[in-house]
């Protein structure tokens, strides 16, 4: 139904408009009592064997919504009714900012990918906090935090600290995003010294709390093995809870879309199928390097149940989805969960 009707209509609109329109419709449908219930029942897939305990949190299932889809915390209820086991809101910055001029999201249908240069468009952390005040307690929500474009890297830690402190009572885990390609110089914060400083500052504040929360680091797929080795050292030194691998890539290799149309799109992070393999390689490298000790959330190019299982086999404990859902529709989440259950039953017998 999604691929035959809905996607065809949505793909007639520019991607950002289609995104907002879909979420508007979803909210509308869910507000109609009986239809909302039927809708939820048909997308959710529950089974106690899918429950996962990680970072001290109880996940109903291991499939989450990746950051950037609900940057503003406006749609976490609607998205959870599609069957996600956890939702990551953000990236949020201390002050609201417009992000880059539109158009800033582009489809690559031949590659089943997207290029985006949103640039952390969001209304700021205070607005997000307001929207999370009445959040359901049985849904796991992560807060993905970043810095404002106008904040120089020397002062970046202040921005992350503001977001961390303000969001602390309202989210279950944190993600430190230093890997978006769309904020100038942000990725330089992945270097060993600034990253160690940033994460130890946050972790020290965290440890002063009566109940510290898991802090994860989200990394780019474009890091080389030396840089990944540094990441492992930093995780060990700062004792953060884990890694989200990966964000979008700046690479434009092996695309089916013409060079010309890719050049026309210009700068941005590439997601979806083209990033799948590299993202899995990063997960595998980190997992092998740490003898499976590092806790990893795998994200990047999951557009089928097999892609999700590939990430789990490479060393991820949970997965997240964004672009795959745009191409495959929301039933992807249920399909992945069903396949993971099958996989668990096969591997345990
Ligand atoms: C339009 C768009 C906006 C995104 N915004 C963010 C963001 O604000 N913060 C972040 O950490 N990742 C962001 N991402 C990256 C995704 O969370 C994810 O890491 C990446 O897209 C790879 O997964 P996918 O192939 O399933 O899309 C964004 C991705 C897309 C496509």
XYZ file of C-alpha atoms and ligand atoms in Angstrom:
380
model
C 0.000 0.000 0.000
C 2.772 2.487 0.970
C 4.939 1.766 -2.055
C 2.054 1.549 -4.526
C 0.023 4.595 -3.457
C 1.393 6.739 -0.654
C 5.032 6.892 -1.696
C 4.082 7.761 -5.296
C 2.051 10.726 -4.089
C 4.600 11.840 -1.494
C 7.451 11.670 -3.996
C 5.626 14.239 -6.164
C 6.408 16.814 -3.445
C 9.805 18.178 -2.418
C 11.225 15.908 0.331
C 11.000 18.373 3.209
C 7.370 19.262 2.384
C 6.521 15.547 2.046
C 8.088 14.928 5.474
C 5.934 17.563 7.210
C 2.811 16.561 5.287
C 3.228 12.875 6.244
C 3.623 13.720 9.899
C 0.600 16.017 9.788
C -1.512 13.211 8.283
C -0.192 10.664 10.751
C -1.199 12.871 13.681
C -4.641 13.347 12.150
C -5.219 9.611 11.647
C -4.070 8.756 15.153
C -6.447 11.312 16.639
C -9.498 9.425 15.261
C -10.224 6.993 18.105
C -11.055 3.699 16.383
C -8.879 4.253 13.310
C -5.987 5.293 15.537
C -6.303 2.044 17.507
C -6.494 -0.102 14.351
C -3.539 1.746 12.887
C -1.420 1.188 16.003
C -2.414 -2.452 16.233
C -1.415 -3.110 12.635
C 2.043 -1.537 12.912
C 3.151 -2.616 16.362
C 4.772 -5.987 16.841
C 5.223 -7.059 20.423
C 7.012 -10.104 21.741
C 8.810 -10.409 25.075
C 11.763 -12.057 23.290
C 12.413 -8.734 21.551
C 12.825 -6.949 24.889
C 16.381 -5.791 25.390
C 18.111 -4.437 28.458
C 20.942 -2.073 27.595
C 22.522 0.910 29.354
C 20.235 0.059 32.286
C 17.183 0.788 30.105
C 14.447 -1.671 29.118
C 13.843 -1.477 25.371
C 10.577 -3.035 24.165
C 12.293 -3.887 20.887
C 15.702 -3.090 19.365
C 14.538 -0.880 16.468
C 14.674 2.872 17.021
C 13.960 6.046 15.096
C 17.231 7.779 14.181
C 17.929 11.408 15.025
C 16.830 14.142 12.658
C 13.389 12.746 11.874
C 11.774 14.324 14.936
C 14.281 17.086 15.618
C 11.758 19.145 17.550
C 10.111 16.462 19.684
C 6.772 17.100 17.984
C 6.033 13.584 16.802
C 7.480 11.054 19.257
C 4.037 9.711 20.229
C 2.985 9.259 16.610
C 6.297 7.625 15.711
C 6.134 5.248 18.662
C 2.769 4.041 17.391
C 4.570 2.839 14.263
C 6.275 0.235 16.405
C 9.640 1.781 17.259
C 11.248 0.549 20.452
C 12.860 3.941 21.101
C 12.886 7.419 19.632
C 15.784 9.852 19.403
C 14.810 13.520 19.278
C 17.105 16.311 18.079
C 19.718 17.293 17.167
C 18.830 20.188 19.398
C 20.971 23.276 20.009
C 20.834 25.787 22.896
C 19.260 28.540 20.811
C 16.759 28.100 18.007
C 18.215 28.456 14.512
C 16.800 28.302 11.000
C 19.332 25.908 9.517
C 20.449 26.180 5.905
C 18.322 27.752 3.165
C 15.861 25.440 1.360
C 16.002 23.243 -0.632
C 18.239 21.271 1.694
C 16.952 17.708 1.405
C 17.210 15.749 -1.854
C 16.116 12.279 -2.941
C 18.381 9.915 -4.844
C 15.731 7.411 -5.980
C 18.093 5.268 -8.053
C 20.287 4.753 -5.006
C 17.488 4.785 -2.432
C 19.385 7.510 -0.650
C 18.962 11.067 0.543
C 21.349 13.989 0.677
C 20.591 16.565 3.341
C 22.187 19.761 4.559
C 19.529 20.753 7.070
C 22.067 22.407 9.391
C 20.437 21.667 12.773
C 17.243 23.611 12.087
C 15.384 23.589 15.402
C 13.570 25.866 17.823
C 16.136 25.435 20.571
C 16.391 23.310 23.684
C 13.801 25.213 25.757
C 11.067 24.478 23.206
C 12.069 20.799 23.161
C 11.986 20.622 26.960
C 8.420 21.991 26.972
C 7.341 19.258 24.519
C 8.946 16.526 26.595
C 7.411 17.556 29.919
C 4.359 15.326 29.425
C 6.142 12.500 27.688
C 5.010 8.930 28.345
C 7.328 7.217 30.804
C 7.089 3.819 29.101
C 8.650 5.089 25.860
C 12.433 5.389 25.678
C 13.459 8.794 24.351
C 17.029 9.819 23.612
C 18.153 13.434 23.374
C 20.627 14.158 20.585
C 22.551 17.355 21.379
C 24.681 19.699 19.281
C 26.035 23.213 19.087
C 24.702 26.349 17.411
C 26.266 27.283 14.093
C 27.327 30.674 15.502
C 29.219 29.093 18.429
C 32.933 28.722 17.657
C 34.426 25.286 18.322
C 36.482 26.688 21.263
C 33.164 27.326 23.068
C 31.327 24.259 21.778
C 31.438 22.487 25.147
C 29.274 25.263 26.661
C 26.540 24.553 24.103
C 26.568 20.798 24.778
C 26.509 21.458 28.538
C 23.479 23.776 28.215
C 21.556 21.143 26.236
C 22.660 18.356 28.589
C 21.582 20.173 31.757
C 18.261 21.404 30.385
C 17.277 18.056 28.879
C 18.563 15.914 31.738
C 15.220 15.414 33.544
C 13.349 14.664 30.314
C 15.309 12.106 28.309
C 16.505 8.562 29.008
C 19.849 8.750 27.215
C 22.014 11.361 25.516
C 23.756 11.400 22.164
C 26.629 13.796 21.583
C 26.516 14.658 17.911
C 29.883 15.784 16.588
C 29.459 14.053 13.247
C 26.983 16.081 11.212
C 28.617 17.342 8.018
C 26.226 20.293 7.852
C 27.529 22.547 10.616
C 30.842 24.066 9.549
C 33.802 22.515 11.429
C 31.611 20.414 13.716
C 33.404 17.235 12.707
C 36.717 18.678 13.908
C 35.305 18.046 17.390
C 35.823 14.330 16.677
C 39.588 14.863 17.082
C 41.112 13.257 20.136
C 41.799 16.298 22.301
C 38.580 18.323 21.856
C 36.481 15.153 21.986
C 38.101 13.927 25.195
C 37.525 17.344 26.769
C 33.926 17.523 25.638
C 32.991 14.009 26.744
C 34.802 14.203 30.079
C 33.083 17.492 30.890
C 29.682 15.940 30.171
C 30.510 12.698 31.939
C 31.732 14.572 35.053
C 28.471 16.530 35.194
C 26.603 13.277 34.651
C 28.412 11.557 37.513
C 27.414 14.363 39.891
C 23.744 13.475 39.355
C 21.993 11.090 41.740
C 21.091 8.833 38.789
C 23.487 9.394 35.867
C 22.162 8.740 32.355
C 23.851 6.913 29.486
C 25.839 9.224 27.210
C 26.595 7.964 23.693
C 28.763 9.451 20.987
C 27.537 9.565 17.379
C 30.319 9.211 14.845
C 30.751 9.736 11.114
C 31.259 6.847 8.692
C 34.148 8.800 7.161
C 36.582 8.212 10.040
C 39.601 6.065 9.173
C 40.842 3.179 11.330
C 43.345 5.364 13.221
C 40.549 7.749 14.095
C 38.334 4.828 15.121
C 41.153 3.607 17.380
C 41.180 7.054 18.995
C 37.426 6.812 19.495
C 37.852 3.494 21.326
C 40.510 5.064 23.593
C 38.271 8.039 24.299
C 35.282 5.827 25.155
C 37.502 3.840 27.543
C 39.006 6.969 29.112
C 35.760 8.872 29.569
C 33.683 5.764 30.329
C 30.733 6.918 28.234
C 28.057 4.285 27.616
C 28.594 3.635 23.919
C 28.635 4.679 20.283
C 26.071 5.375 17.604
C 27.554 4.358 14.257
C 26.982 6.094 11.945
C 25.838 9.496 10.819
C 25.585 10.430 7.112
C 28.629 10.356 4.828
C 30.281 13.086 2.777
C 31.413 10.427 0.269
C 29.740 10.309 -3.144
C 31.282 7.049 -4.355
C 29.484 4.271 -6.261
C 26.238 6.147 -6.826
C 23.815 5.234 -9.610
C 22.534 8.805 -9.983
C 24.414 10.772 -12.653
C 27.518 12.737 -11.621
C 25.813 15.813 -12.967
C 22.738 15.553 -10.766
C 24.875 14.756 -7.713
C 27.022 17.817 -8.403
C 23.898 19.934 -8.821
C 22.660 18.872 -5.375
C 25.924 20.011 -3.820
C 27.073 19.657 -0.204
C 25.380 17.543 2.429
C 25.325 14.198 4.181
C 24.379 11.110 2.204
C 22.153 8.524 3.897
C 20.272 5.384 2.953
C 21.502 2.407 0.949
C 24.772 4.046 -0.191
C 26.021 4.337 3.414
C 24.948 0.840 4.505
C 28.157 -1.031 3.854
C 30.532 1.563 5.335
C 28.376 1.960 8.411
C 28.436 -1.810 8.972
C 32.232 -1.858 8.478
C 32.633 0.793 11.175
C 30.435 -1.194 13.567
C 32.371 -4.398 12.856
C 35.744 -2.688 13.302
C 34.773 -1.131 16.630
C 33.202 -4.327 17.891
C 36.183 -6.514 16.952
C 38.658 -3.989 18.338
C 36.909 -4.134 21.732
C 36.148 -7.875 21.709
C 32.454 -7.115 21.578
C 32.633 -5.041 24.767
C 31.667 -1.699 23.224
C 27.923 -1.021 23.195
C 26.938 0.110 19.708
C 23.705 1.354 18.169
C 23.923 0.601 14.453
C 22.428 3.019 11.931
C 23.021 3.686 8.251
C 21.257 2.293 5.218
C 18.900 -0.146 6.900
C 16.142 -0.671 4.366
C 15.289 -4.326 4.991
C 15.189 -6.844 7.794
C 18.386 -8.399 6.411
C 20.184 -5.026 6.669
C 19.199 -4.748 10.321
C 20.411 -8.270 11.073
C 23.672 -7.472 9.262
C 24.216 -4.601 11.734
C 23.415 -6.825 14.734
C 25.764 -9.538 13.448
C 28.494 -6.915 13.014
C 28.268 -6.034 16.716
C 25.375 -3.621 17.187
C 23.006 -4.222 20.108
C 20.257 -1.957 18.797
C 19.550 -0.401 15.397
C 18.006 2.818 14.139
C 16.272 3.676 10.888
C 15.611 6.882 8.956
C 16.014 6.881 5.149
C 14.908 3.259 4.691
C 11.508 4.160 6.106
C 11.076 6.911 3.490
C 11.615 4.369 0.689
C 10.033 1.270 2.217
C 7.292 2.739 4.382
C 6.476 2.301 8.059
C 5.819 -1.464 7.814
C 9.622 -1.779 7.613
C 9.783 -1.512 11.417
C 7.422 -4.436 11.988
C 9.192 -6.489 9.304
C 12.552 -5.893 10.956
C 11.234 -6.836 14.381
C 9.629 -10.019 13.040
C 12.874 -11.003 11.325
C 14.947 -10.271 14.441
C 12.618 -12.500 16.452
C 13.048 -15.270 13.876
C 16.799 -14.763 13.939
C 16.863 -14.934 17.756
C 14.809 -18.118 17.744
C 17.096 -19.736 15.145
C 20.320 -18.752 16.900
C 19.064 -19.894 20.319
C 17.872 -23.314 19.101
C 17.129 14.623 6.640
C 18.038 14.054 7.670
C 18.313 14.786 8.819
C 19.176 14.265 9.790
N 19.406 14.989 10.925
C 20.197 14.469 11.891
C 20.404 15.168 13.100
O 19.862 16.236 13.335
N 21.242 14.602 14.017
C 21.860 13.387 13.821
O 22.582 12.914 14.697
N 21.654 12.697 12.689
C 20.840 13.206 11.727
N 20.627 12.499 10.582
C 21.351 11.219 10.386
C 20.499 10.011 10.748
O 20.147 10.015 12.098
C 21.262 8.718 10.424
O 22.411 8.637 11.240
C 21.715 8.628 8.973
O 20.737 9.182 8.123
C 21.985 7.197 8.527
O 20.838 6.392 8.672
P 19.808 6.068 7.472
O 20.617 5.595 6.314
O 18.861 5.053 8.037
O 19.110 7.360 7.153
C 19.774 13.000 9.599
C 19.492 12.264 8.438
C 18.631 12.765 7.485
C 18.343 11.961 6.252
